[in-house]
């Protein structure tokens, strides 16, 4: 950080109670959003209060430094990017303040889905339904005047605004309400007037300023922003003119909607809510051409559907590949689709409206080739996925050339849609471009995404030309640009070219609020260039040494980084996803998965000093990832964030070496081996408070953490006695059991159980004693050299086994992840692909066996001892470990447990356990780990649950933390149900749950 930056940081720290970030690594995370732009801010402030916002704005105004409010940073037009101070309202201003009747008062950082959940409990809703509601914040929705598929019914955010507490350009704090303009210039209340009088005067001044502009530009506004359509690019002046004419008031809060933070920064808002939905009918119409789909949308308009979304062929193809259900539903001959929703007082009424629509499209001159009305709630949700998650998938298309969110957001009069689509196709052809298309056809809003490489300067020039041509056609049919996604960096300059008179009016409005132009300049009015700040190329210069540390080339690393489109879905708190446990616990930008991709992008592009790689700031950001891999599964682009993080950690470790505790904990297998060698002493030590205190100080292992007892060399000795340490002589299917640390060092019973289950199913088992631990803790710590050594040893053993026809199967999912995901990044080896293809986890292996009809099903009921007479089901809480969710089938162990009679399996996903291998063992992370796993641990404590089940040893430790209930590996339950484990019999679950592996120990 240079001295100027240091001074800024000190200045800002002195005036705000929130956080101030001026370091280059932190600023790099705020240089991008979901758009194609990159602009580095001078500083970032994360306010805790309205006063923090005001102090920052005042400080900036005095120095003529711009400020840029930010919510989730999911704008696809660069709305929150700028060279001044970014004010991140999404970190601390996240409270729902008051809910009263049909109103709710919120801070700007509240996420839409969080608000909907809150309102839903009161049978209310915001109504406005952006596709990314799990991410977008109320502040961003106001800034963007967001809307969604149900716009025809609920309109946009501007229809929800009642009042807003706003920080104005000079730092004044004002509650904006609809206000009558002063009829003549009233006397100013003077400097000593009461605050309320001063506030009222300021409101009147603003209202008068705006009213003057509205009345003097009445004809222009009416012509350029016809009231027949909902939203428009830029300030929604048509809305204000209507209210002024009707009520004599200037609706100042409404003016904030779509203003992109250029008129004031919202620190609180009161919003109008609506009753939750009536009954709905949802269906999908399919067409053999886009033209017919557009014509159908027009034909449905008189029926006033609540939503009418149009998909092109590419979108449908994407949907088919994303979900097998869509593959069955959508025939490949379909070139376009319309998702249509009708509401009604009850289901039959809604269905009748839908059926009328179907009659109109299927009548004597049928337009559609097929129609499918959803039968139930599950089917409705599935169809809605076309608009929701498939749009996210659209954002996630990978490759340097991909659909680019640049011209993106155009609105045409709905009746002009068929004509405009023809024009659009002609322009695309003329410019030799292809594009993806998704439209809210009911209100004529189109998302057009041309395929291009946005980091290629020539492609950008072509994109700009294409945008200009398309916008020309938009104007020709009476449309506008940048309504839902805004003008911001991507469209402000184009808007000025195509709507010069209206831009002049916008500039006048802006001057009323922000005469010095410090509030998010360059958005809506006054853009400096077209467009500001494209993202730079990533590999135009050598990578900063020592990158890359893994086997991939810098080009592949760059492609992986580039696959992150900044959509921000990894900031989601939605229970339907598991990513990102660390962000959920600490909702700060640096903890999000995309932060890691952005950080690496800045390093590769050279915008971040290469020396930062060795600095703590980079390591601190990388350390907010504990390698659970859930972003890789849930992110629609499947960005390999864990690999990017490994690069960052490995480079840092290479430059600085690991600190002692990280070094020791990454060698947990060695520590467990040493403990096993002196198991009586070690088992005494882990239960002794003084010894645990010493362990905490010396090894960094949290003293409050329950630890499993050591079994020494029992496993290998037992396997040798059973003749398992030599290749199996059985004919037929054979398995090399990869043990990893927990099974080998701590859980002989698990090894016995899995071997018994395999043998019971006629599978030969080989436990090669030369195998070593997989090395996941080393990978997670970034010690790739040590991990590579283990990988090399294991690869020799596994290659031999694979050549002999063995499958490699582990009871520990993280061992599988390490072999399948990390080994290819650690070692370049010709045999790697075969080993990876042969490796799987125990549950997946057995479930595949079952699907092939080869798993024995002679399971006997498992019930608790006390309940034998009445035979009620034993309630087991099954937790799918993160590393077991990476595969194609997200929960094979759950499917297997459902085969066991007598077990009632509770499988509601409570998110990550928070253990993440050795992460939760360490003193440094102990509390964070408990907070991440709180949902799961609380579920374990609930009275109906008798025991837990999970494949992961780390999750087991967490599930037993804070409860006396045991957690077992599903293989033990299977073995018990087969009658293969010692004990009074398969009907007695208690004996298993308190059997030899015993409870975990803590001091
Ligand atoms: C996958 C995906 C799907 C999307 N779907 C939709 C959709 O269906 N409908 C839709 O409308 N948009 C959609 N968007 C666009 C975008 O997410 C929304 O416009 C969203 O409302 C932006 O919210 P945010 O919290 O990310 O705000 P940001 O991107 O951080 O900011 C958006 C604008 O609001 C301003 N702003 C933020 N906070 C404040 C504040 N406190 N006071 C004043 N101004 C502020 C910012 O300066 C910026 O100009 C989508 C984007 C993605 C990536
Ligand atoms: S990591 Fe994935 S989910 Fe997160 S911003 Fe990038 S593309 Fe979106
Ligand atoms: S691997 Fe897990 S902790 Fe790391 S960024 Fe992804 S979801 Fe978050």
mmCIF file of C-alpha atoms in Angstrom, residues 53 204 290 338 450 456 483 496 523 528 596 645 654 692 721 809 821 823 914 919 962:
data_model
loop_
_atom_site.group_PDB
_atom_site.id
_atom_site.type_symbol
_atom_site.label_atom_id
_atom_site.label_comp_id
_atom_site.label_asym_id
_atom_site.label_seq_id
_atom_site.Cartn_x
_atom_site.Cartn_y
_atom_site.Cartn_z
ATOM 1 C CA UNK A 53 -22.317 6.076 4.896
ATOM 2 C CA UNK A 204 -39.114 20.763 -0.935
ATOM 3 C CA UNK A 290 -38.873 -18.101 -32.763
ATOM 4 C CA UNK A 338 -42.923 -19.855 -23.931
ATOM 5 C CA UNK A 450 -23.795 -12.293 -28.480
ATOM 6 C CA UNK A 456 -10.149 -9.650 -26.872
ATOM 7 C CA UNK A 483 -34.363 -0.990 -18.240
ATOM 8 C CA UNK A 496 -26.538 9.306 -24.859
ATOM 9 C CA UNK A 523 -23.816 5.868 -14.823
ATOM 10 C CA UNK A 528 -16.496 9.008 -20.347
ATOM 11 C CA UNK A 596 -10.645 -16.232 -5.272
ATOM 12 C CA UNK A 645 -7.208 -21.627 -4.074
ATOM 13 C CA UNK A 654 6.457 -21.822 -1.557
ATOM 14 C CA UNK A 692 -5.111 -31.304 25.813
ATOM 15 C CA UNK A 721 -4.680 -62.104 9.456
ATOM 16 C CA UNK A 809 -12.928 -47.738 -3.346
ATOM 17 C CA UNK A 821 -9.585 -34.121 -8.395
ATOM 18 C CA UNK A 823 -3.862 -36.027 -8.092
ATOM 19 C CA UNK A 914 -17.888 -27.109 9.131
ATOM 20 C CA UNK A 919 -9.870 -27.187 9.449
ATOM 21 C CA UNK A 962 -22.012 -31.061 21.679
#
